[in-house]
CSV table of N, CA and C in Angstrom, one decimal:
chain,number,residue,atom,x,y,z
A,1,MET,N,84.0,110.8,157.8
A,1,MET,CA,84.4,111.4,156.6
A,1,MET,C,85.7,111.4,156.2
A,2,ILE,N,86.7,111.7,157.2
A,2,ILE,CA,88.0,112.1,156.8
A,2,ILE,C,88.6,110.5,156.7
A,3,LYS,N,88.2,109.5,157.6
A,3,LYS,CA,88.5,108.1,157.4
A,3,LYS,C,88.1,107.8,155.7
A,4,LYS,N,87.0,108.0,155.4
A,4,LYS,CA,86.5,107.6,154.0
A,4,LYS,C,87.4,108.3,152.9
A,5,LEU,N,87.6,109.5,153.2
A,5,LEU,CA,88.7,110.3,152.1
A,5,LEU,C,89.9,109.8,152.4
A,6,LYS,N,90.4,109.3,153.3
A,6,LYS,CA,91.8,108.7,153.4
A,6,LYS,C,91.9,107.4,152.9
A,7,VAL,N,90.7,106.5,153.1
A,7,VAL,CA,90.7,105.5,152.4
A,7,VAL,C,90.7,105.4,150.8
A,8,LEU,N,90.1,106.7,150.3
A,8,LEU,CA,89.9,106.7,148.9
A,8,LEU,C,91.1,107.0,148.4
A,9,LEU,N,91.7,107.8,148.9
A,9,LEU,CA,93.0,108.4,148.5
A,9,LEU,C,94.2,107.7,148.8
A,10,GLU,N,94.0,106.3,149.1
A,10,GLU,CA,95.1,105.4,149.2
A,10,GLU,C,95.8,105.3,147.7
A,11,PRO,N,97.1,105.5,147.8
A,11,PRO,CA,97.8,105.3,146.2
A,11,PRO,C,97.3,104.3,145.2
A,12,GLN,N,97.2,102.9,145.9
A,12,GLN,CA,96.7,101.7,145.1
A,12,GLN,C,95.3,101.9,144.7
A,13,LYS,N,94.4,102.5,145.4
A,13,LYS,CA,93.2,102.7,144.8
A,13,LYS,C,93.1,104.1,143.9
A,14,ILE,N,93.9,104.9,144.1
A,14,ILE,CA,93.8,105.9,143.0
A,14,ILE,C,94.2,105.2,141.8
A,15,HIS,N,95.3,104.5,141.6
A,15,HIS,CA,95.7,103.8,140.5
A,15,HIS,C,94.7,103.0,139.8
A,16,GLU,N,94.1,102.2,140.6
A,16,GLU,CA,93.1,101.4,140.2
A,16,GLU,C,92.1,101.9,139.5
A,17,LYS,N,91.7,103.1,140.1
A,17,LYS,CA,90.5,103.8,139.6
A,17,LYS,C,90.8,104.7,138.2
A,18,LEU,N,92.2,105.0,138.4
A,18,LEU,CA,92.8,105.8,137.2
A,18,LEU,C,92.6,104.7,136.0
A,19,GLY,N,93.4,104.0,136.3
A,19,GLY,CA,93.6,102.7,135.2
A,19,GLY,C,92.1,102.3,134.7
A,20,ASP,N,91.2,102.1,135.5
A,20,ASP,CA,89.8,101.7,135.0
A,20,ASP,C,89.3,102.6,134.1
A,21,ALA,N,89.4,103.8,134.6
A,21,ALA,CA,89.0,105.0,133.6
A,21,ALA,C,89.5,105.1,132.5
A,22,LEU,N,90.7,105.0,132.3
A,22,LEU,CA,91.6,105.0,131.1
A,22,LEU,C,91.3,103.9,130.2
A,23,GLU,N,91.2,102.7,131.0
A,23,GLU,CA,90.8,101.6,130.0
A,23,GLU,C,89.5,101.7,129.4
A,24,PHE,N,88.5,102.2,130.0
A,24,PHE,CA,87.1,102.5,129.6
A,24,PHE,C,87.1,103.5,128.4
A,25,ILE,N,87.9,104.6,128.4
A,25,ILE,CA,88.0,105.6,127.5
A,25,ILE,C,88.7,104.7,126.4
A,26,GLU,N,89.6,103.8,126.5
A,26,GLU,CA,90.2,103.1,125.2
A,26,GLU,C,89.2,102.5,124.6
A,27,ASP,N,88.5,101.6,125.2
A,27,ASP,CA,87.2,101.0,124.9
A,27,ASP,C,86.3,101.6,124.2
A,28,VAL,N,85.9,102.9,124.3
A,28,VAL,CA,85.1,103.6,123.8
A,28,VAL,C,86.0,104.2,122.3
A,29,ILE,N,86.9,104.4,122.3
A,29,ILE,CA,87.8,104.8,121.2
A,29,ILE,C,87.8,103.5,120.2
A,30,VAL,N,88.2,102.3,120.9
A,30,VAL,CA,88.2,101.1,119.7
A,30,VAL,C,86.7,100.9,119.2
A,31,PHE,N,85.6,101.2,120.0
A,31,PHE,CA,84.3,100.9,119.6
A,31,PHE,C,84.0,102.1,118.5
A,32,PHE,N,84.2,103.3,118.5
A,32,PHE,CA,84.1,104.3,117.4
A,32,PHE,C,85.0,103.8,116.4
A,33,LEU,N,86.2,103.2,116.6
A,33,LEU,CA,86.9,102.8,115.2
A,33,LEU,C,86.1,101.8,114.6
A,34,ILE,N,85.4,100.6,115.3
A,34,ILE,CA,85.0,99.5,114.6
A,34,ILE,C,83.6,100.0,114.0
A,35,ILE,N,82.8,101.0,114.5
A,35,ILE,CA,81.9,101.7,113.7
A,35,ILE,C,82.2,102.5,112.6
A,36,LEU,N,83.4,103.3,112.8
A,36,LEU,CA,84.0,103.7,111.5
A,36,LEU,C,84.3,102.7,110.3
A,37,LEU,N,84.9,101.7,110.7
A,37,LEU,CA,85.5,100.5,109.8
A,37,LEU,C,84.2,100.1,109.1
A,38,PHE,N,83.1,99.8,110.1
A,38,PHE,CA,81.8,99.4,109.5
A,38,PHE,C,81.3,100.1,108.5
A,39,VAL,N,81.2,101.5,108.8
A,39,VAL,CA,80.5,102.3,107.6
A,39,VAL,C,81.4,102.4,106.5
A,40,LEU,N,82.9,102.5,106.8
A,40,LEU,CA,83.5,102.6,105.3
A,40,LEU,C,83.4,101.4,104.4
A,41,SER,N,83.1,100.1,105.1
A,41,SER,CA,83.0,98.8,104.7
A,41,SER,C,81.6,99.1,103.7
A,42,VAL,N,80.6,99.4,104.4
A,42,VAL,CA,79.2,99.6,103.7
A,42,VAL,C,79.2,100.6,102.5
A,43,TYR,N,80.2,101.8,102.8
A,43,TYR,CA,80.2,102.6,101.5
A,43,TYR,C,81.2,101.7,100.4
A,44,ALA,N,82.0,101.2,100.8
A,44,ALA,CA,82.9,100.5,99.9
A,44,ALA,C,82.2,99.5,98.9
A,45,LEU,N,81.2,98.8,99.9
A,45,LEU,CA,80.6,97.8,98.8
A,45,LEU,C,79.5,98.6,98.0
A,46,HIS,N,78.7,99.8,98.5
A,46,HIS,CA,78.0,100.5,97.9
A,46,HIS,C,78.7,101.0,96.6
A,47,ASP,N,79.9,101.2,96.5
A,47,ASP,CA,80.5,102.0,95.7
A,47,ASP,C,80.9,100.9,94.5
A,48,ILE,N,81.1,99.7,94.8
A,48,ILE,CA,81.5,98.6,94.0
A,48,ILE,C,80.2,98.2,93.3
A,49,ALA,N,79.1,98.2,94.0
A,49,ALA,CA,77.7,97.7,93.5
A,49,ALA,C,77.2,98.9,92.6
A,50,LEU,N,77.6,100.3,92.6
A,50,LEU,CA,77.4,101.1,91.4
A,50,LEU,C,78.3,101.1,90.5
A,51,SER,N,79.4,100.8,90.7
A,51,SER,CA,80.5,100.8,89.7
A,51,SER,C,80.0,99.5,88.6
A,52,LEU,N,79.4,98.1,89.3
A,52,LEU,CA,79.1,97.0,88.4
A,52,LEU,C,77.8,97.3,87.6
A,53,MET,N,76.9,98.4,88.1
A,53,MET,CA,75.9,98.8,87.3
A,53,MET,C,76.1,99.5,86.0
A,54,LYS,N,77.3,100.2,85.9
A,54,LYS,CA,77.5,100.9,84.7
A,54,LYS,C,77.6,100.0,83.6
A,55,GLU,N,77.4,100.3,82.4
A,55,GLU,CA,77.5,99.5,81.5
A,55,GLU,C,78.9,99.1,81.0
A,56,LYS,N,79.8,100.2,81.0
A,56,LYS,CA,81.2,100.0,80.6
A,56,LYS,C,82.0,100.0,81.9
A,57,VAL,N,82.2,98.7,82.6
A,57,VAL,CA,83.1,98.4,83.5
A,57,VAL,C,84.3,98.0,83.3
A,58,LYS,N,85.3,98.5,83.6
A,58,LYS,CA,86.8,97.8,83.5
A,58,LYS,C,87.1,97.1,84.7
A,59,VAL,N,87.5,96.1,84.8
A,59,VAL,CA,88.0,95.0,85.7
A,59,VAL,C,89.2,95.7,86.4
A,60,TYR,N,90.1,96.5,85.7
A,60,TYR,CA,91.2,96.9,85.9
A,60,TYR,C,90.7,97.9,87.1
A,61,ASP,N,89.5,98.9,87.0
A,61,ASP,CA,88.9,99.7,88.0
A,61,ASP,C,88.7,99.3,89.2
A,62,LEU,N,88.0,97.8,89.1
A,62,LEU,CA,87.4,97.4,90.0
A,62,LEU,C,88.3,96.5,91.5
A,63,ILE,N,89.5,96.0,90.8
A,63,ILE,CA,90.5,95.5,91.4
A,63,ILE,C,90.7,96.1,93.0
A,64,PRO,N,91.2,97.6,92.6
A,64,PRO,CA,91.8,98.4,93.9
A,64,PRO,C,90.5,98.4,94.8
A,65,LYS,N,89.2,98.5,94.5
A,65,LYS,CA,88.1,98.6,95.3
A,65,LYS,C,88.0,97.1,96.1
A,66,PHE,N,88.2,96.2,95.6
A,66,PHE,CA,87.9,94.9,96.2
A,66,PHE,C,89.3,94.8,97.4
A,67,ILE,N,90.3,95.0,96.8
A,67,ILE,CA,91.5,95.3,97.8
A,67,ILE,C,91.3,95.9,98.7
A,68,TYR,N,90.8,97.1,98.7
A,68,TYR,CA,90.3,98.3,99.8
A,68,TYR,C,89.3,97.5,100.8
A,69,ILE,N,88.5,96.5,100.3
A,69,ILE,CA,87.6,95.9,101.2
A,69,ILE,C,88.4,94.7,102.0
A,70,PHE,N,89.3,94.2,101.4
A,70,PHE,CA,90.0,93.2,102.1
A,70,PHE,C,91.2,93.9,103.4
A,71,ILE,N,91.6,95.2,102.7
A,71,ILE,CA,92.2,95.9,103.8
A,71,ILE,C,91.3,96.4,105.2
A,72,LEU,N,90.0,96.6,104.7
A,72,LEU,CA,89.3,96.8,105.8
A,72,LEU,C,88.8,95.6,106.6
A,73,ILE,N,88.8,94.4,106.1
A,73,ILE,CA,88.4,93.3,106.9
A,73,ILE,C,89.6,93.0,107.4
A,74,GLU,N,90.9,93.1,107.3
A,74,GLU,CA,92.0,92.9,108.0
A,74,GLU,C,92.0,93.9,109.2
A,75,LEU,N,91.7,95.1,109.1
A,75,LEU,CA,91.6,95.9,110.3
A,75,LEU,C,90.4,95.7,111.2
A,76,PHE,N,89.4,95.1,110.8
A,76,PHE,CA,88.3,94.4,111.8
A,76,PHE,C,89.0,93.3,112.4
A,77,ARG,N,89.6,92.5,111.7
A,77,ARG,CA,90.5,91.3,112.5
A,77,ARG,C,91.4,91.9,113.6
A,78,LEU,N,92.0,93.0,113.1
A,78,LEU,CA,93.0,93.4,114.3
A,78,LEU,C,92.6,94.0,115.3
A,79,THR,N,91.3,94.9,115.2
A,79,THR,CA,90.8,95.3,116.2
A,79,THR,C,90.1,94.0,117.3
A,80,ILE,N,89.6,93.1,116.6
A,80,ILE,CA,88.8,92.0,117.3
A,80,ILE,C,90.1,91.4,118.0
A,81,VAL,N,91.1,91.3,117.5
A,81,VAL,CA,92.2,90.7,118.2
A,81,VAL,C,92.7,91.5,119.5
A,82,TYR,N,92.8,92.9,119.2
A,82,TYR,CA,93.0,93.7,120.1
A,82,TYR,C,92.0,93.7,121.3
A,83,LEU,N,90.9,93.6,121.1
A,83,LEU,CA,89.8,93.6,122.2
A,83,LEU,C,89.9,92.2,122.8
A,84,LYS,N,90.0,91.3,122.2
A,84,LYS,CA,90.1,89.9,123.1
A,84,LYS,C,91.4,89.7,123.9
A,85,GLU,N,92.4,90.1,123.2
A,85,GLU,CA,93.9,89.7,123.9
A,85,GLU,C,94.7,90.9,124.4
A,86,ARG,N,93.9,92.3,124.0
A,86,ARG,CA,94.6,93.6,124.8
A,86,ARG,C,96.2,93.7,124.2
A,87,ARG,N,96.2,93.3,123.1
A,87,ARG,CA,97.3,93.6,122.5
A,87,ARG,C,97.5,93.7,120.9
A,88,ILE,N,98.4,94.2,120.2
A,88,ILE,CA,98.5,94.4,118.9
A,88,ILE,C,99.1,93.6,118.0
A,89,ASP,N,98.6,92.7,117.4
A,89,ASP,CA,99.1,91.6,116.7
A,89,ASP,C,100.0,92.2,115.4
A,90,THR,N,101.4,92.0,115.9
A,90,THR,CA,102.3,92.8,114.8
A,90,THR,C,102.2,92.0,113.4
A,91,SER,N,101.9,91.0,113.5
A,91,SER,CA,102.1,90.0,112.4
A,91,SER,C,101.1,90.2,111.2
A,92,LEU,N,99.7,90.4,111.9
A,92,LEU,CA,98.5,90.9,111.1
A,92,LEU,C,98.6,92.3,111.0
A,93,MET,N,99.2,93.1,111.4
A,93,MET,CA,99.3,94.2,111.1
A,93,MET,C,100.3,94.5,109.6
A,94,ILE,N,101.4,93.7,109.6
A,94,ILE,CA,102.3,93.6,108.6
A,94,ILE,C,101.6,93.0,107.3
A,95,LYS,N,100.5,91.8,107.6
A,95,LYS,CA,100.0,91.6,106.6
A,95,LYS,C,99.1,92.5,106.0
A,96,THR,N,98.0,93.3,106.8
A,96,THR,CA,97.7,94.4,106.2
A,96,THR,C,98.4,95.5,105.4
A,97,THR,N,99.7,95.6,106.1
A,97,THR,CA,100.3,96.9,105.2
A,97,THR,C,100.8,96.3,103.9
A,98,LEU,N,101.1,94.9,103.8
A,98,LEU,CA,101.4,94.3,102.4
A,98,LEU,C,100.2,94.4,101.8
A,99,ILE,N,99.1,94.1,102.1
A,99,ILE,CA,97.7,94.1,101.2
A,99,ILE,C,97.9,95.7,100.7
A,100,ALA,N,98.0,96.9,101.5
A,100,ALA,CA,97.9,98.2,101.1
A,100,ALA,C,98.9,98.4,100.0
A,101,VAL,N,100.1,98.0,100.2
A,101,VAL,CA,101.2,98.3,99.3
A,101,VAL,C,100.9,97.6,98.0
A,102,LEU,N,100.3,96.3,98.2
A,102,LEU,CA,99.8,95.7,96.6
A,102,LEU,C,98.9,96.5,96.2
A,103,ARG,N,98.0,96.8,96.8
A,103,ARG,CA,96.7,98.1,96.1
A,103,ARG,C,97.5,99.2,95.5
A,104,GLU,N,98.5,99.7,96.0
A,104,GLU,CA,99.1,100.8,95.6
A,104,GLU,C,99.7,100.6,94.4
A,105,ILE,N,100.6,99.4,94.2
A,105,ILE,CA,101.2,98.9,93.4
A,105,ILE,C,100.2,98.5,92.1
A,106,ILE,N,99.1,97.9,92.1
A,106,ILE,CA,98.2,97.8,91.4
A,106,ILE,C,97.7,99.0,90.9
A,107,ILE,N,97.5,100.1,91.5
A,107,ILE,CA,96.8,101.4,91.1
A,107,ILE,C,97.8,102.3,90.3
A,108,LYS,N,98.8,102.2,90.8
A,108,LYS,CA,99.9,103.2,90.3
A,108,LYS,C,101.0,102.6,89.4
A,109,ALA,N,101.2,101.5,89.4
A,109,ALA,CA,102.2,100.7,88.7
A,109,ALA,C,102.4,101.4,87.1
A,110,PRO,N,101.5,101.6,86.4
A,110,PRO,CA,101.8,102.0,84.9
A,110,PRO,C,102.5,103.2,85.1
A,111,HIS,N,102.5,104.2,86.2
A,111,HIS,CA,102.9,105.6,86.1
A,111,HIS,C,104.2,105.4,86.9
A,112,PHE,N,104.8,104.2,87.4
A,112,PHE,CA,106.0,104.2,88.3
A,112,PHE,C,107.4,104.5,87.6
A,113,GLN,N,108.3,105.1,88.0
A,113,GLN,CA,109.3,105.2,87.4
A,113,GLN,C,110.5,104.1,88.0
A,114,PRO,N,111.6,103.7,87.1
A,114,PRO,CA,112.4,102.5,87.6
A,114,PRO,C,112.8,102.6,89.0
A,115,MET,N,113.2,103.8,89.7
A,115,MET,CA,113.6,104.4,91.2
A,115,MET,C,112.2,103.8,92.0
A,116,ASP,N,111.0,104.1,91.5
A,116,ASP,CA,109.8,103.7,92.4
A,116,ASP,C,109.8,102.4,92.4
A,117,PHE,N,110.0,101.5,91.5
A,117,PHE,CA,109.9,100.2,91.5
A,117,PHE,C,111.2,99.5,92.7
A,118,VAL,N,112.2,100.0,92.6
A,118,VAL,CA,113.4,99.8,93.5
A,118,VAL,C,112.9,99.9,94.9
A,119,GLY,N,112.3,101.0,95.2
A,119,GLY,CA,111.8,101.6,96.5
A,119,GLY,C,110.7,100.6,97.0
A,120,ILE,N,109.7,100.4,96.0
A,120,ILE,CA,108.8,99.3,96.4
A,120,ILE,C,109.3,97.9,96.5
A,121,GLY,N,110.4,97.4,95.9
A,121,GLY,CA,110.8,96.2,96.1
A,121,GLY,C,111.8,96.2,97.8
A,122,VAL,N,112.4,97.4,98.0
A,122,VAL,CA,112.8,97.4,99.3
A,122,VAL,C,112.1,97.4,100.4
A,123,LEU,N,110.9,98.1,100.3
A,123,LEU,CA,109.8,98.1,101.5
A,123,LEU,C,109.1,96.8,101.3
A,124,THR,N,108.8,96.0,100.4
A,124,THR,CA,108.2,94.8,100.3
A,124,THR,C,109.4,93.7,101.1
A,125,PHE,N,110.4,94.0,100.8
A,125,PHE,CA,111.3,93.0,101.5
A,125,PHE,C,111.6,93.1,102.8
A,126,ILE,N,111.5,94.6,103.1
A,126,ILE,CA,111.8,94.9,104.6
A,126,ILE,C,110.4,94.3,105.3
A,127,LEU,N,109.3,94.5,105.0
A,127,LEU,CA,108.1,94.0,105.4
A,127,LEU,C,107.9,92.4,105.6
A,128,ALA,N,108.6,91.7,104.4
A,128,ALA,CA,108.5,90.4,104.6
A,128,ALA,C,109.6,90.0,105.7
A,129,ILE,N,110.7,90.6,106.0
A,129,ILE,CA,111.8,90.5,107.3
A,129,ILE,C,111.0,90.7,108.6
A,130,MET,N,110.1,91.7,108.2
A,130,MET,CA,109.6,91.9,109.8
A,130,MET,C,108.6,91.1,110.0
A,131,TYR,N,107.8,90.3,109.0
A,131,TYR,CA,107.1,89.2,109.3
A,131,TYR,C,107.7,87.9,109.6
A,132,TYR,N,108.7,87.6,109.0
A,132,TYR,CA,109.2,86.2,109.2
A,132,TYR,C,110.3,86.2,110.5
A,133,VAL,N,110.8,87.1,110.3
A,133,VAL,CA,111.9,87.0,111.6
A,133,VAL,C,111.5,86.8,113.0
A,134,PRO,N,110.6,87.7,113.4
A,134,PRO,CA,109.8,87.3,115.0
A,134,PRO,C,109.2,86.2,114.9
A,135,LYS,N,108.6,85.4,113.9
A,135,LYS,CA,107.9,84.5,113.8
A,135,LYS,C,108.4,83.3,114.1
A,136,TYR,N,109.7,83.0,113.2
A,136,TYR,CA,110.5,82.0,113.1
A,136,TYR,C,112.0,81.7,113.3
A,137,VAL,N,112.5,83.0,113.7
A,137,VAL,CA,113.9,83.0,114.0
A,137,VAL,C,113.7,83.1,115.7
A,138,PHE,N,113.2,84.2,116.4
A,138,PHE,CA,113.1,84.5,117.9
A,138,PHE,C,112.4,83.2,118.2
A,139,VAL,N,112.6,82.6,119.4
A,139,VAL,CA,112.0,81.9,120.1
A,139,VAL,C,111.0,82.3,121.0
A,140,SER,N,109.7,82.0,121.0
A,140,SER,CA,108.6,82.5,121.7
A,140,SER,C,108.7,82.3,123.4
A,141,GLU,N,108.3,83.1,123.9
A,141,GLU,CA,108.1,82.7,125.4
A,141,GLU,C,107.9,81.5,125.8
A,142,GLU,N,106.6,81.2,125.3
A,142,GLU,CA,106.0,80.0,125.7
A,142,GLU,C,107.0,78.5,125.4
A,143,LYS,N,107.7,78.6,124.2
A,143,LYS,CA,108.7,77.4,124.0
A,143,LYS,C,110.1,77.6,124.8
A,144,PHE,N,110.3,78.5,125.3
A,144,PHE,CA,111.7,78.8,125.9
A,144,PHE,C,111.8,78.0,127.4
A,145,GLU,N,112.8,77.1,127.1
A,145,GLU,CA,113.2,76.6,128.3
A,145,GLU,C,114.7,76.8,128.6
A,146,LEU,N,115.0,76.8,129.9
A,146,LEU,CA,116.4,77.1,130.7
A,146,LEU,C,117.1,75.7,130.4
A,147,LYS,N,118.4,75.9,129.8
A,147,LYS,CA,119.4,74.9,129.6
A,147,LYS,C,119.8,74.3,130.8
A,148,TYR,N,120.0,75.2,131.8
A,148,TYR,CA,120.8,75.1,133.1
A,148,TYR,C,120.0,75.2,134.0
A,149,ARG,N,119.3,74.3,134.9
A,149,ARG,CA,118.5,74.7,136.1
A,149,ARG,C,118.9,74.7,137.3
A,150,PRO,N,119.0,75.9,138.0
A,150,PRO,CA,119.7,75.8,139.2
A,150,PRO,C,119.2,74.6,140.3
A,151,LYS,N,120.2,74.4,141.1
A,151,LYS,CA,119.8,73.4,142.4
A,151,LYS,C,118.9,74.1,143.1
A,152,LYS,N,117.9,73.1,143.5
A,152,LYS,CA,116.9,73.6,144.3
A,152,LYS,C,117.8,73.7,145.9
A,153,ILE,N,117.2,75.1,146.4
A,153,ILE,CA,118.0,75.7,147.6
A,153,ILE,C,116.9,74.8,148.7
A,154,LYS,N,117.6,74.5,149.8
A,154,LYS,CA,117.1,73.7,150.8
A,154,LYS,C,116.7,74.7,151.9
A,155,THR,N,115.4,74.9,152.0
A,155,THR,CA,114.8,75.6,153.0
A,155,THR,C,114.6,75.2,154.3
A,156,LYS,N,114.4,75.8,155.4
A,156,LYS,CA,114.2,75.4,156.8
A,156,LYS,C,112.8,74.1,156.7
A,157,MET,N,111.7,74.7,155.9
A,157,MET,CA,111.0,73.8,155.9
A,157,MET,C,111.2,72.3,155.3
A,158,ARG,N,111.9,72.2,154.2
A,158,ARG,CA,112.4,71.0,153.5
A,158,ARG,C,113.2,70.2,154.8
A,159,ILE,N,113.9,71.0,155.1
A,159,ILE,CA,115.1,70.2,156.2
A,159,ILE,C,114.2,69.6,157.2
A,160,LYS,N,113.2,70.3,157.8
A,160,LYS,CA,112.4,69.7,158.8
A,160,LYS,C,111.8,68.4,158.2
A,161,ALA,N,111.1,68.6,157.0
A,161,ALA,CA,110.3,67.6,156.5
A,161,ALA,C,111.2,66.3,156.4
A,162,LYS,N,112.4,66.5,155.9
A,162,LYS,CA,113.3,65.3,155.8
A,162,LYS,C,113.7,64.8,157.3
A,163,ARG,N,113.9,65.2,158.3
A,163,ARG,CA,114.0,64.9,159.5
A,163,ARG,C,112.9,64.1,160.0
A,164,LYS,N,111.7,64.3,159.9
A,164,LYS,CA,110.8,63.8,160.1
A,164,LYS,C,110.4,62.4,159.6
A,165,LYS,N,110.8,62.1,158.2
A,165,LYS,CA,110.6,61.0,157.7
A,165,LYS,C,111.9,59.9,158.3
């Protein structure tokens, strides 16, 4: 009994079990987020359908609802990438943010003051820089190569192999 307890309490096994438990909790949270996104998408489609059945429908009122569905779709794609690769795709997140900013501009543009347009312009510029700089300026790890390769160190195994020849 004591041996089993000692084996169970080894540091690496505790860390493995704790990591597995936290990863499971994370997966449950992401699962509930996906269900919530699905419910919000169905509700948004239902709202658009009800709006279309009204006699006096303005296209200007429907555009933000359609863009809201695109935002939900991008969030779905973001969670799918997270589940597949276990990382958050920042470029996809920035695209989603740009769509959300576009939606807010369409909804509130008639009520903006001149300084609001400056703020939106600065925000859009910063988001564009955040999207393009990492993608095209920095070299990705896959394409990275060393310009100077150190000489191979002669080990005892190599020296013995050369002597046998």
